[in-house]
PDB file of C-alpha atoms in Angstrom:
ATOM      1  CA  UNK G  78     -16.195  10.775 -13.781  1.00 92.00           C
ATOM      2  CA  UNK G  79     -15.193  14.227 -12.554  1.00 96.00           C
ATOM      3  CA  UNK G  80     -12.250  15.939 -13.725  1.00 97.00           C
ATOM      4  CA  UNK G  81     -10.995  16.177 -10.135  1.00 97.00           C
ATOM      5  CA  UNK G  82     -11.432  12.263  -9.649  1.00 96.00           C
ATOM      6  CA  UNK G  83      -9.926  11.967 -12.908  1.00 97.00           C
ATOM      7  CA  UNK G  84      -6.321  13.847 -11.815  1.00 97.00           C
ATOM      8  CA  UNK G  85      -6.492  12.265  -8.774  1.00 96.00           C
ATOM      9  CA  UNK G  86      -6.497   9.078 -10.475  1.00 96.00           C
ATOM     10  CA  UNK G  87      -3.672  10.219 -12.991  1.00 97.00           C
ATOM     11  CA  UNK G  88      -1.642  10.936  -9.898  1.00 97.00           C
ATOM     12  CA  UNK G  89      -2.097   7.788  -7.876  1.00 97.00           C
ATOM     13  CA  UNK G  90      -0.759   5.671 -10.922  1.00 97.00           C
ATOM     14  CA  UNK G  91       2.290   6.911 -10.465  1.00 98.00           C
ATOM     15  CA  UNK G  92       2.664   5.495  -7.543  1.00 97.00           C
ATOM     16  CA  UNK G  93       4.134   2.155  -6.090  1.00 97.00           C
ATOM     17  CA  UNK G  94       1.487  -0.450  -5.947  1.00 97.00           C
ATOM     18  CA  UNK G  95       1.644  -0.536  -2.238  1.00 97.00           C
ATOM     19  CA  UNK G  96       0.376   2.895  -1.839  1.00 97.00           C
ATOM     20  CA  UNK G  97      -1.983   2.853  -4.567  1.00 97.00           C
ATOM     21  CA  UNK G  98      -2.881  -0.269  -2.731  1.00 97.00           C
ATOM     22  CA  UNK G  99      -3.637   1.719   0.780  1.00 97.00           C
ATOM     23  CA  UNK G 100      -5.182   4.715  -0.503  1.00 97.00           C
ATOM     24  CA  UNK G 101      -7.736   2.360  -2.741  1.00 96.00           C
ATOM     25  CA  UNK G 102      -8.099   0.520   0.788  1.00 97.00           C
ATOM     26  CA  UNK G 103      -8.833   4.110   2.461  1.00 97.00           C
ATOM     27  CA  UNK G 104     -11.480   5.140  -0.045  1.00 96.00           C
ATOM     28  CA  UNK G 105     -13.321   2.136   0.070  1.00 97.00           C
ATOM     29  CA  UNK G 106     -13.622   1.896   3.609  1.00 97.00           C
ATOM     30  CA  UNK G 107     -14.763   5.922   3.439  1.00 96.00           C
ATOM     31  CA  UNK G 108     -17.523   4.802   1.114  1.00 96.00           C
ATOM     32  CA  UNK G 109     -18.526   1.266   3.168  1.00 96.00           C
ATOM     33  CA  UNK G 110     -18.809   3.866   6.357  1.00 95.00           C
ATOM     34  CA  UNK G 111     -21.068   6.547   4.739  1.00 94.00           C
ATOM     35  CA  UNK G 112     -23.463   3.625   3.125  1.00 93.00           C
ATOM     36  CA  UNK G 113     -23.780   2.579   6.839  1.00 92.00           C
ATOM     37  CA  UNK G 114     -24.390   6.097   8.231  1.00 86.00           C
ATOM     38  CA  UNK G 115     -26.815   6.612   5.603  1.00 88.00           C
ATOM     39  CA  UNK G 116     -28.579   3.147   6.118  1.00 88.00           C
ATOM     40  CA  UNK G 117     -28.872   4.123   9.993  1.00 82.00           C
ATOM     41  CA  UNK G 118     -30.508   7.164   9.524  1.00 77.00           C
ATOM     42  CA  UNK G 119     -32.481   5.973   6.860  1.00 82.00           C
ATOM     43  CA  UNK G 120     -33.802   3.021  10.042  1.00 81.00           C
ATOM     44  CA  UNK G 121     -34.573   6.180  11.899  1.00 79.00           C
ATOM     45  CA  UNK G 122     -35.170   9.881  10.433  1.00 72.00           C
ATOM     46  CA  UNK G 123     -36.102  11.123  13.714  1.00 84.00           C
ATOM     47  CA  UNK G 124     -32.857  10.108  15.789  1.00 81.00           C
ATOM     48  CA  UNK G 125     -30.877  13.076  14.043  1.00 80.00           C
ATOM     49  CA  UNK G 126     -33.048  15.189  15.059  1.00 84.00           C
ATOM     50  CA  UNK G 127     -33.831  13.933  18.640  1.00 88.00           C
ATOM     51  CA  UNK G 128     -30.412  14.237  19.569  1.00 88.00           C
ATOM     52  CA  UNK G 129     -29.973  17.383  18.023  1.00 90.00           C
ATOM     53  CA  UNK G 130     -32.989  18.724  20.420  1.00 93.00           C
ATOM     54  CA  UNK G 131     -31.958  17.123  23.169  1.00 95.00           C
ATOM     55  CA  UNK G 132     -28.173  19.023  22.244  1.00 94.00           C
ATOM     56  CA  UNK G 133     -29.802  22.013  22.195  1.00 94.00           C
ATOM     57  CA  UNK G 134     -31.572  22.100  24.942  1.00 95.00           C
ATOM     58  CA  UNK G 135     -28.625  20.744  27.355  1.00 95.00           C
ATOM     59  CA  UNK G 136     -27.039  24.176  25.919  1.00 93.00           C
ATOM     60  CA  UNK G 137     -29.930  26.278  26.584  1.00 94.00           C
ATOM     61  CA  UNK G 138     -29.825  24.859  30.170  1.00 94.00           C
ATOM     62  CA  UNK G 139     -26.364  26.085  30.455  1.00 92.00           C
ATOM     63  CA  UNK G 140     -24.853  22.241  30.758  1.00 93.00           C
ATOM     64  CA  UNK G 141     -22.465  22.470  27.902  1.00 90.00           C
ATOM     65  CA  UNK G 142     -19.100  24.167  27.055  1.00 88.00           C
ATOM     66  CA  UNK G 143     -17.479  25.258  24.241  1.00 87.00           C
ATOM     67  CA  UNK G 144     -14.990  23.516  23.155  1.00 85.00           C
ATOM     68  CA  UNK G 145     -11.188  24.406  22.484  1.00 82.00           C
ATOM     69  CA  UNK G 146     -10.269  23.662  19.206  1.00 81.00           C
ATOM     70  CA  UNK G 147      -6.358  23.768  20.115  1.00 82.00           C
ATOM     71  CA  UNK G 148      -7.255  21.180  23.133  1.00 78.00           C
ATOM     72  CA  UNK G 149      -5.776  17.928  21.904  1.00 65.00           C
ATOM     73  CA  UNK G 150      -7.439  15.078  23.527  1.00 60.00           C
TER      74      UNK G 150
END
């Protein structure tokens, strides 16, 4: 274990069960979505890239915009 994971860990035990409870909750659901994103791409290397192409040449056509950073949706 890290010694960054390791002070995080000191810290959260010194909290009330009930938010130890929902940042445990947080973290496994973080991990559970990047297995999935991995497991996706690893069904289909070429998607990533597809889409990227396809991104790039939309922009390249002049059919995108940047976008506003401070635009709140």
């Amino acid at each position: 274990m890290t010694e960054l994971l390791e002070r995080a860990i000191a810290r959260l035990k010194t909290l009330p069960s009930s938010e130890q409870d929902a940042i445990a909750t947080m973290i496994l659901e973080e991990l559970e979505d990047e297995r999935r994103w991995d497991e996706s791409f690893a069904r289909s290397p070429n998607l990533l890239a597809k889409l990227a192409a396809e991104a790039m040449t939309e922009h390249i056509a002049g059919k995108t915009q940047e976008l506003d950073p401070e635009l709140s949706f």
